[in-house]
CSV table of C-alpha atoms in Angstrom, one decimal:
chain,number,residue,atom,x,y,z
A,1,MET,CA,11.5,-74.3,7.2
A,2,SER,CA,8.0,-72.7,7.5
A,3,ILE,CA,7.2,-69.6,9.6
A,4,ASN,CA,5.6,-72.0,12.1
A,5,ASP,CA,9.0,-73.7,12.8
A,6,ILE,CA,10.6,-70.3,13.7
A,7,PRO,CA,10.8,-69.7,17.6
A,8,LEU,CA,8.3,-67.1,18.9
A,9,ASP,CA,10.9,-65.0,20.6
A,10,ILE,CA,12.9,-64.6,17.3
A,11,VAL,CA,9.6,-63.6,15.5
A,12,ILE,CA,8.8,-61.0,18.2
A,13,ASN,CA,12.4,-59.5,18.2
A,14,SER,CA,12.3,-59.3,14.3
A,15,ILE,CA,9.0,-57.5,14.5
A,16,ALA,CA,10.4,-55.1,17.1
A,17,ILE,CA,13.5,-54.4,15.0
A,18,ALA,CA,11.4,-53.8,11.9
A,19,GLY,CA,9.2,-51.4,13.8
A,20,LEU,CA,12.2,-49.5,15.1
A,21,LEU,CA,13.7,-49.2,11.6
A,22,LEU,CA,10.3,-48.0,10.2
A,23,VAL,CA,10.2,-45.3,12.9
A,24,LEU,CA,13.7,-44.2,12.2
A,25,TYR,CA,12.9,-44.1,8.5
A,26,LEU,CA,9.8,-42.0,8.9
A,27,TYR,CA,11.7,-39.7,11.2
A,28,ARG,CA,14.3,-39.1,8.5
A,29,ILE,CA,11.8,-38.5,5.9
A,30,SER,CA,10.1,-35.9,8.1
A,31,LYS,CA,13.4,-34.2,8.7
A,32,LYS,CA,14.1,-34.1,4.9
A,33,SER,CA,10.7,-32.6,4.3
A,34,THR,CA,11.4,-29.9,6.8
A,35,ILE,CA,14.7,-29.1,5.5
A,36,ALA,CA,13.5,-29.1,1.9
A,37,THR,CA,11.3,-26.2,2.7
A,38,LYS,CA,14.3,-24.2,3.5
A,39,ASP,CA,15.5,-24.0,0.0
A,40,PRO,CA,19.0,-22.6,0.0
A,41,LYS,CA,18.5,-21.2,-3.4
A,42,LYS,CA,15.5,-19.2,-2.3
A,43,LYS,CA,15.9,-15.4,-1.9
A,44,ARG,CA,15.7,-14.5,1.7
A,45,THR,CA,13.1,-12.0,2.6
A,46,ILE,CA,14.1,-8.7,4.0
A,47,ASN,CA,14.2,-8.2,7.7
A,48,THR,CA,15.5,-4.6,8.2
A,49,ALA,CA,14.9,-2.3,11.0
A,50,THR,CA,12.2,-0.7,9.1
A,51,PHE,CA,10.2,-3.9,9.0
A,52,GLY,CA,11.2,-5.1,12.5
A,53,GLY,CA,7.9,-6.6,13.2
A,54,ILE,CA,8.1,-9.2,10.4
A,55,GLN,CA,10.5,-11.9,11.5
A,56,GLU,CA,9.3,-14.8,9.3
A,57,ASP,CA,9.0,-15.6,5.7
A,58,SER,CA,5.8,-15.0,3.9
A,59,GLU,CA,2.9,-17.2,4.6
A,60,PRO,CA,2.1,-19.7,1.9
A,61,SER,CA,-0.8,-18.8,-0.4
A,62,LEU,CA,-4.2,-20.1,0.6
A,63,LYS,CA,-4.7,-21.1,-3.0
A,64,LEU,CA,-8.3,-20.1,-2.8
A,65,ARG,CA,-8.9,-20.5,-6.5
A,66,ASN,CA,-8.3,-23.5,-8.8
A,67,PRO,CA,-5.7,-22.3,-11.3
A,68,LYS,CA,-8.1,-23.2,-14.1
A,69,ASP,CA,-10.6,-20.7,-12.7
A,70,VAL,CA,-8.1,-17.8,-12.6
A,71,PRO,CA,-8.5,-15.7,-15.7
A,72,GLU,CA,-5.6,-14.8,-17.9
A,73,PRO,CA,-4.5,-11.1,-17.6
A,74,SER,CA,-5.5,-9.0,-20.6
A,75,ASP,CA,-3.4,-8.5,-23.7
A,76,GLU,CA,-3.0,-4.9,-22.7
A,77,PHE,CA,-1.5,-6.0,-19.4
A,78,LYS,CA,0.8,-8.5,-21.0
A,79,SER,CA,2.2,-6.0,-23.5
A,80,PHE,CA,2.2,-3.0,-21.1
A,81,GLU,CA,5.4,-0.9,-20.7
A,82,LEU,CA,5.6,1.5,-17.7
A,83,LEU,CA,7.2,4.8,-18.4
A,84,ASP,CA,9.8,5.5,-15.7
A,85,ASP,CA,11.2,8.9,-16.5
A,86,VAL,CA,10.7,12.1,-18.4
A,87,ILE,CA,11.6,11.1,-22.0
A,88,ASN,CA,10.2,13.8,-24.1
A,89,ASP,CA,9.0,17.5,-24.4
A,90,LYS,CA,5.4,16.5,-24.0
A,91,GLN,CA,6.0,15.0,-20.6
A,92,ARG,CA,8.1,17.9,-19.6
A,93,LYS,CA,5.4,20.5,-20.6
A,94,ILE,CA,2.7,18.6,-18.6
A,95,ILE,CA,5.1,18.5,-15.5
A,96,ASP,CA,5.9,22.1,-15.9
A,97,ASN,CA,2.2,23.0,-16.2
A,98,ALA,CA,1.4,21.1,-13.0
A,99,SER,CA,4.3,22.7,-11.1
A,100,SER,CA,3.5,26.3,-12.2
A,101,LEU,CA,-0.1,26.4,-11.3
A,102,LYS,CA,0.6,27.0,-7.6
A,103,LYS,CA,3.7,26.7,-5.5
A,104,PRO,CA,3.8,23.9,-3.0
A,105,HIS,CA,2.6,24.9,0.5
A,106,PRO,CA,5.5,26.2,2.5
A,107,LEU,CA,4.7,23.9,5.4
A,108,LEU,CA,4.6,20.7,3.2
A,109,MET,CA,8.3,19.8,3.8
A,110,SER,CA,8.0,20.3,7.6
A,111,LEU,CA,4.9,18.1,7.7
A,112,THR,CA,6.8,15.2,6.0
A,113,ARG,CA,9.3,15.0,8.9
A,114,ASP,CA,9.1,12.3,11.6
A,115,ILE,CA,7.1,14.1,14.2
A,116,ASN,CA,6.2,12.5,17.5
A,117,ASP,CA,5.8,15.5,19.8
A,118,PRO,CA,2.3,17.3,19.8
A,119,LYS,CA,3.9,20.7,20.6
A,120,GLU,CA,6.3,20.3,17.7
A,121,LEU,CA,3.4,19.6,15.3
A,122,MET,CA,1.2,22.5,16.9
A,123,ASP,CA,4.2,24.9,16.3
A,124,ILE,CA,4.2,23.9,12.7
A,125,ILE,CA,0.6,24.1,12.0
A,126,LYS,CA,-0.2,27.3,13.9
A,127,ASN,CA,2.0,29.2,11.4
A,128,ASP,CA,-0.9,28.9,8.9
A,129,PRO,CA,-4.2,30.1,10.4
A,130,GLU,CA,-6.1,28.4,7.4
A,131,LEU,CA,-4.5,25.1,8.1
A,132,VAL,CA,-5.5,25.4,11.7
A,133,VAL,CA,-9.1,26.0,10.8
A,134,LYS,CA,-9.2,23.1,8.4
A,135,VAL,CA,-7.7,20.6,10.8
A,136,ILE,CA,-10.1,21.6,13.5
A,137,LYS,CA,-13.1,21.3,11.0
A,138,VAL,CA,-12.1,17.9,10.0
A,139,ALA,CA,-11.8,16.9,13.7
A,140,ASN,CA,-15.3,18.0,14.3
A,141,SER,CA,-16.7,16.3,11.2
A,142,SER,CA,-18.7,13.1,11.1
A,143,LEU,CA,-15.5,11.2,10.3
A,144,PHE,CA,-14.6,11.2,14.0
A,145,ALA,CA,-18.1,11.4,15.5
A,146,LEU,CA,-17.2,13.7,18.5
A,147,ARG,CA,-19.6,14.2,21.5
A,148,LYS,CA,-18.1,17.5,22.3
A,149,SER,CA,-16.8,20.1,19.8
A,150,ILE,CA,-13.1,20.8,19.5
A,151,THR,CA,-12.2,24.5,19.4
A,152,THR,CA,-8.4,24.6,19.5
A,153,ILE,CA,-5.7,23.1,17.3
A,154,ASN,CA,-4.0,21.8,20.6
A,155,HIS,CA,-7.1,19.9,21.5
A,156,ALA,CA,-7.4,18.7,18.0
A,157,ILE,CA,-3.9,17.2,18.0
A,158,VAL,CA,-4.3,15.6,21.4
A,159,TYR,CA,-7.6,14.0,20.4
A,160,LEU,CA,-6.7,12.9,16.9
A,161,GLY,CA,-3.2,12.0,17.9
A,162,VAL,CA,-0.1,13.4,16.3
A,163,LEU,CA,0.0,11.1,13.3
A,164,GLN,CA,-3.6,11.6,12.3
A,165,ALA,CA,-3.5,15.4,12.8
A,166,LYS,CA,-0.2,15.6,10.8
A,167,ASN,CA,-1.7,13.5,7.9
A,168,ILE,CA,-4.8,15.7,7.7
A,169,ALA,CA,-2.7,18.9,7.7
A,170,MET,CA,-0.6,17.4,5.0
A,171,GLN,CA,-3.6,16.6,2.8
A,172,PHE,CA,-4.8,20.2,3.1
A,173,ALA,CA,-1.3,21.4,2.3
A,174,LEU,CA,-1.4,19.4,-0.8
A,175,GLU,CA,-4.8,20.8,-1.6
A,176,HIS,CA,-3.2,24.2,-1.4
A,177,SER,CA,-1.1,23.2,-4.4
A,178,ALA,CA,-4.1,22.4,-6.6
A,179,GLU,CA,-6.5,24.5,-8.6
A,180,PHE,CA,-9.8,23.2,-10.0
A,181,ILE,CA,-11.5,24.5,-13.0
A,182,SER,CA,-14.6,22.1,-13.1
A,183,GLN,CA,-16.9,20.4,-10.7
A,184,GLU,CA,-15.8,17.0,-12.1
A,185,GLN,CA,-12.2,17.8,-11.4
A,186,LYS,CA,-13.1,18.9,-7.9
A,187,ARG,CA,-15.1,15.7,-7.3
A,188,ALA,CA,-12.2,13.5,-8.5
A,189,TYR,CA,-9.9,15.4,-6.1
A,190,HIS,CA,-12.0,14.7,-3.2
A,191,ARG,CA,-12.2,11.0,-4.1
A,192,ILE,CA,-8.5,11.0,-4.1
A,193,TRP,CA,-8.4,12.8,-0.8
A,194,LYS,CA,-10.6,10.0,0.7
A,195,ALA,CA,-8.4,7.4,-0.9
A,196,SER,CA,-5.3,8.8,0.6
A,197,PHE,CA,-6.9,9.1,4.0
A,198,LEU,CA,-8.2,5.6,3.8
A,199,ALA,CA,-4.9,4.2,2.7
A,200,SER,CA,-3.0,5.9,5.5
A,201,SER,CA,-5.5,4.5,8.0
A,202,ILE,CA,-5.3,0.9,6.6
A,203,GLY,CA,-1.5,1.2,6.5
A,204,LEU,CA,-1.4,2.2,10.1
A,205,LEU,CA,-3.7,-0.5,11.3
A,206,ILE,CA,-1.7,-3.3,9.4
A,207,ALA,CA,1.6,-1.9,10.5
A,208,LYS,CA,0.6,-1.8,14.1
A,209,ASP,CA,-0.9,-5.3,13.9
A,210,LEU,CA,2.4,-6.6,12.6
A,211,LYS,CA,4.3,-4.6,15.2
A,212,MET,CA,6.3,-2.8,12.6
A,213,ASP,CA,8.7,-0.3,14.2
A,214,ASN,CA,7.9,2.6,11.9
A,215,SER,CA,4.1,2.4,11.6
A,216,ALA,CA,3.7,6.2,11.5
A,217,GLU,CA,6.1,6.6,8.7
A,218,LEU,CA,4.4,3.9,6.7
A,219,SER,CA,1.0,5.5,7.3
A,220,THR,CA,2.3,8.8,6.0
A,221,ARG,CA,4.0,7.1,3.0
A,222,CYS,CA,0.7,5.5,2.0
A,223,LEU,CA,-1.0,9.0,2.0
A,224,LEU,CA,1.8,10.4,-0.2
A,225,ASP,CA,1.4,7.6,-2.7
A,226,TYR,CA,-1.5,9.6,-4.2
A,227,LEU,CA,0.5,12.7,-4.7
A,228,GLY,CA,1.2,12.0,-8.4
A,229,ASP,CA,-2.6,11.6,-8.9
A,230,ILE,CA,-3.2,15.0,-7.5
A,231,SER,CA,-0.5,16.5,-9.7
A,232,LEU,CA,-1.9,14.8,-12.8
A,233,LEU,CA,-5.4,16.0,-12.0
A,234,THR,CA,-4.2,19.5,-11.5
A,235,ALA,CA,-2.4,19.5,-14.8
A,236,LYS,CA,-5.1,17.8,-16.8
A,237,PRO,CA,-8.8,18.1,-15.6
A,238,GLU,CA,-10.0,15.8,-18.4
A,239,ILE,CA,-8.5,12.8,-16.6
A,240,ALA,CA,-11.0,13.2,-13.7
A,241,THR,CA,-13.1,10.5,-15.3
A,242,PHE,CA,-10.6,7.8,-14.4
A,243,TYR,CA,-11.2,8.5,-10.7
A,244,LEU,CA,-15.0,8.6,-10.9
A,245,ASN,CA,-16.0,5.9,-13.2
A,246,ASN,CA,-14.9,2.7,-11.5
A,247,THR,CA,-11.6,2.4,-13.4
A,248,SER,CA,-9.1,0.0,-12.1
A,249,PHE,CA,-5.5,1.0,-11.2
A,250,PHE,CA,-4.0,-0.6,-14.2
A,251,GLU,CA,-6.7,0.8,-16.6
A,252,ARG,CA,-6.0,4.2,-15.0
A,253,VAL,CA,-2.3,4.0,-15.5
A,254,LEU,CA,-2.6,2.6,-19.1
A,255,ASN,CA,-5.1,5.2,-20.2
A,256,ILE,CA,-3.3,8.2,-18.6
A,257,GLN,CA,0.1,7.1,-20.1
A,258,ASN,CA,-1.6,6.7,-23.6
A,259,ILE,CA,-3.3,10.1,-23.4
A,260,LEU,CA,-0.6,12.2,-21.7
A,261,GLY,CA,2.6,10.2,-22.1
A,262,THR,CA,3.4,10.2,-18.4
A,263,ASN,CA,2.0,8.6,-15.2
A,264,ALA,CA,1.5,9.4,-11.5
A,265,SER,CA,5.0,8.0,-10.5
A,266,ILE,CA,6.7,10.4,-12.8
A,267,MET,CA,4.5,13.4,-11.8
A,268,GLY,CA,4.6,12.5,-8.0
A,269,LYS,CA,8.4,12.5,-8.1
A,270,ALA,CA,8.5,15.8,-10.0
A,271,PHE,CA,6.1,17.4,-7.5
A,272,ALA,CA,7.9,16.1,-4.4
A,273,LYS,CA,11.3,17.4,-5.9
A,274,ASN,CA,9.7,20.7,-6.6
A,275,ALA,CA,8.4,20.9,-3.0
A,276,GLN,CA,11.8,20.0,-1.7
A,277,LEU,CA,10.6,16.9,0.1
A,278,PRO,CA,13.2,14.5,1.6
A,279,GLU,CA,15.2,12.8,-1.2
A,280,GLU,CA,14.2,9.3,-0.1
A,281,ILE,CA,10.5,10.3,-0.5
A,282,VAL,CA,11.2,11.7,-3.9
A,283,GLU,CA,12.9,8.6,-5.1
A,284,SER,CA,10.4,6.1,-3.6
A,285,LEU,CA,7.4,8.0,-5.1
A,286,GLY,CA,9.1,7.7,-8.4
A,287,ALA,CA,9.2,3.9,-8.0
A,288,ASN,CA,5.7,3.4,-6.6
A,289,THR,CA,4.3,1.9,-9.8
A,290,LEU,CA,7.2,-0.6,-10.3
A,291,PRO,CA,5.5,-3.4,-8.5
A,292,LEU,CA,2.7,-3.3,-11.2
A,293,VAL,CA,5.3,-4.6,-13.7
A,294,ASP,CA,7.4,-6.6,-11.2
A,295,LYS,CA,10.4,-4.3,-11.5
A,296,LEU,CA,10.8,-2.9,-8.0
A,297,LYS,CA,13.6,-5.3,-7.1
A,298,ASP,CA,15.6,-4.1,-10.1
A,299,SER,CA,15.4,-0.4,-8.9
A,300,GLU,CA,18.3,1.6,-7.5
A,301,LEU,CA,16.4,2.0,-4.2
A,302,SER,CA,18.0,0.5,-1.1
A,303,LEU,CA,16.4,-2.7,0.2
A,304,GLU,CA,14.8,-0.9,3.0
A,305,GLN,CA,13.2,1.7,0.6
A,306,GLN,CA,12.0,-1.1,-1.7
A,307,GLY,CA,10.2,-2.6,1.2
A,308,VAL,CA,8.5,0.7,2.1
A,309,VAL,CA,7.4,0.9,-1.6
A,310,ALA,CA,6.2,-2.7,-1.6
A,311,PHE,CA,4.1,-2.2,1.6
A,312,SER,CA,2.6,1.1,0.3
A,313,TYR,CA,1.8,-0.4,-3.1
A,314,ILE,CA,-0.1,-3.3,-1.5
A,315,ILE,CA,-2.1,-0.9,0.8
A,316,CYS,CA,-3.0,1.6,-1.9
A,317,ARG,CA,-4.2,-1.1,-4.3
A,318,ILE,CA,-6.5,-2.4,-1.6
A,319,THR,CA,-7.7,1.1,-1.1
A,320,ASP,CA,-8.2,1.6,-4.9
A,321,MET,CA,-10.5,-1.4,-5.0
A,322,ILE,CA,-12.7,0.2,-2.3
A,323,VAL,CA,-12.6,3.9,-3.4
A,324,PHE,CA,-12.2,3.9,-7.1
A,325,GLU,CA,-13.0,0.5,-8.5
A,326,ARG,CA,-15.8,-0.2,-5.9
A,327,ALA,CA,-15.1,-3.8,-6.3
A,328,MET,CA,-15.7,-4.2,-2.6
A,329,ASP,CA,-17.2,-2.2,0.3
A,330,ASN,CA,-14.6,-3.2,2.7
A,331,VAL,CA,-11.4,-5.3,2.9
A,332,ASN,CA,-13.1,-8.7,2.3
A,333,ILE,CA,-10.1,-10.4,0.7
A,334,ASP,CA,-8.2,-13.1,2.5
A,335,GLU,CA,-4.9,-12.8,0.8
A,336,ILE,CA,-2.8,-10.5,-1.4
A,337,SER,CA,-3.0,-12.4,-4.8
A,338,TYR,CA,-4.3,-12.1,-8.3
A,339,ALA,CA,-6.1,-15.3,-7.9
A,340,GLU,CA,-8.0,-14.0,-4.9
A,341,THR,CA,-8.7,-10.4,-6.2
A,342,GLY,CA,-8.9,-11.0,-9.9
A,343,CYS,CA,-7.3,-7.6,-10.3
A,344,GLU,CA,-4.4,-7.1,-12.6
A,345,SER,CA,-2.7,-4.7,-10.3
A,346,PHE,CA,-2.1,-7.8,-8.0
A,347,PHE,CA,-0.8,-10.0,-10.8
A,348,HIS,CA,2.8,-9.9,-9.4
A,349,SER,CA,1.7,-9.4,-5.8
A,350,GLU,CA,2.5,-12.9,-4.5
A,351,ALA,CA,6.1,-12.6,-5.6
A,352,LEU,CA,6.2,-9.1,-4.1
A,353,VAL,CA,4.9,-10.4,-0.8
A,354,GLN,CA,7.3,-13.3,-0.7
A,355,HIS,CA,10.3,-11.3,-1.7
A,356,TYR,CA,9.8,-8.6,0.9
A,357,GLY,CA,8.6,-10.8,3.7
A,358,LEU,CA,5.1,-9.3,3.9
A,359,GLY,CA,3.1,-12.5,4.1
A,360,ARG,CA,1.8,-11.8,7.6
A,361,ILE,CA,-0.2,-9.0,6.0
A,362,ASN,CA,-2.6,-11.9,5.0
A,363,SER,CA,-3.2,-12.8,8.6
A,364,THR,CA,-4.2,-9.3,9.4
A,365,LEU,CA,-6.6,-9.1,6.4
A,366,ARG,CA,-8.5,-12.1,7.9
A,367,LYS,CA,-9.0,-10.7,11.3
A,368,ALA,CA,-12.6,-9.7,12.1
A,369,LYS,CA,-11.4,-6.7,14.2
A,370,PHE,CA,-9.4,-5.3,11.4
A,371,ARG,CA,-12.3,-5.7,8.9
A,372,GLN,CA,-14.6,-3.9,11.4
A,373,ASP,CA,-12.2,-1.1,11.9
A,374,VAL,CA,-11.8,-0.5,8.2
A,375,ALA,CA,-15.5,-0.8,7.6
A,376,SER,CA,-16.1,1.9,10.2
A,377,ILE,CA,-13.6,4.2,8.5
A,378,VAL,CA,-15.2,3.5,5.0
A,379,ASP,CA,-18.7,4.2,6.3
A,380,ARG,CA,-17.7,7.5,7.7
A,381,LEU,CA,-16.0,8.6,4.6
A,382,ALA,CA,-19.2,8.5,2.8
A,383,LEU,CA,-17.6,7.5,-0.6
A,384,ASN,CA,-20.7,8.1,-2.6
A,385,SER,CA,-21.0,11.7,-1.7
C-alpha cells in the first residue's frame, strides 16, 4: 500500500498525534534543563540575616574573555603560602613595635559600635576636642563641596549622616595611633586613608543597592580592612613604597611577607585585639586575606562572618585597583572575576562570589548611576595629590 492509498482523515490524525507527542517531548526536555540547573550536589549560597538583601544564587559569569586569552597566574602566585598566625620572634617583635608606638585612641572601641542615633555619636565624639575639629574640617573640605560652612559637630553629623561622620571620626582615631618619621611614610598613610574612605563608600553604595539589611556595618567593615596596612606602615616605614608605586594587592602581600615575615591580616588582628575592639571584628580582620588563597570557607569563622569577610574583600580589591594599582580611574569592570580584571587578587573571586551568594554585585557594577557616584567620590579624593 502506498501513502496515496491511506485515507486523508487517518493521515491528518496521525500528523496531529505526532505533533502532540513532539510538544510533550520538548516540554519534558525543557523541564529537565530547568531541573538540571538546580544541582543537588551544588553547595547552597548563604542567605543569612546579614545578607538579607540577596535572595538568589550568584549570577552566571558573563564570560567576557575567551579562556585562551586569560593569562596564567604567575609562578609566585601559584606557589604562594599565606601566613595566618604569629609563628616566630621576628613577627612578634614587629607587632610589639607597632603596638608600642602609641596606644590606640580611647574612643576607637566606642566608634566601632553599631551607632544609629546622631546624639549618641555626638556624645562620643565631643569627648575629644581634636576629633571634633577634624570631623568638621573634613565636612568643610572639597570632598563634600558644601555651599555653606559647617561650624558645629552636631551640624556635621546631621549633614554627613551618622555613618559617614562615624567612619571619618574612626579614621582620625586610627591616625592617632600612628607616627610618621618620613614624608614618604606620611604620603603612604594618606593614600591608605583615601582607600579606606573609598572602600567604605563603595561598600555602602553596593550594600544599599542590594538592599542588604546591615549596609552600615558592612561599610565600616570595609574601612577597617585597611587597619593592618596602617599597623604595618607604622612599624616599618620602608614598606611605604608598596602603597605609592602602583603595586598590586598580591605583590604587596607577597613582598611584605618576604621582607617582614608577616602581613596585614596578622597585624590588623593584633592591633584590633590591642585596641579591645569587638571579638568578631578581631577575628574577621585576621581572616581578611584568606580569599586570596581560597581558604575562607575553611576558617573557623561562622558562615555569617565569612560572608562579611567575602564582601569586604571584594570591595577592597576593587578599591585597590583604583587607589594603589591605578589600573582604572573608576569602577569600569562588569563582573568580579580574574578573566575580567586580569588581577591575581581576583583569581578565586568567581568561586567566592558563587559560594557566598554575592553574584548580584555584578549587576550593581554595571549600573551607570553607581559608576557615576563612584567617579564623583574618586574625583573629589584627588588621588594624585
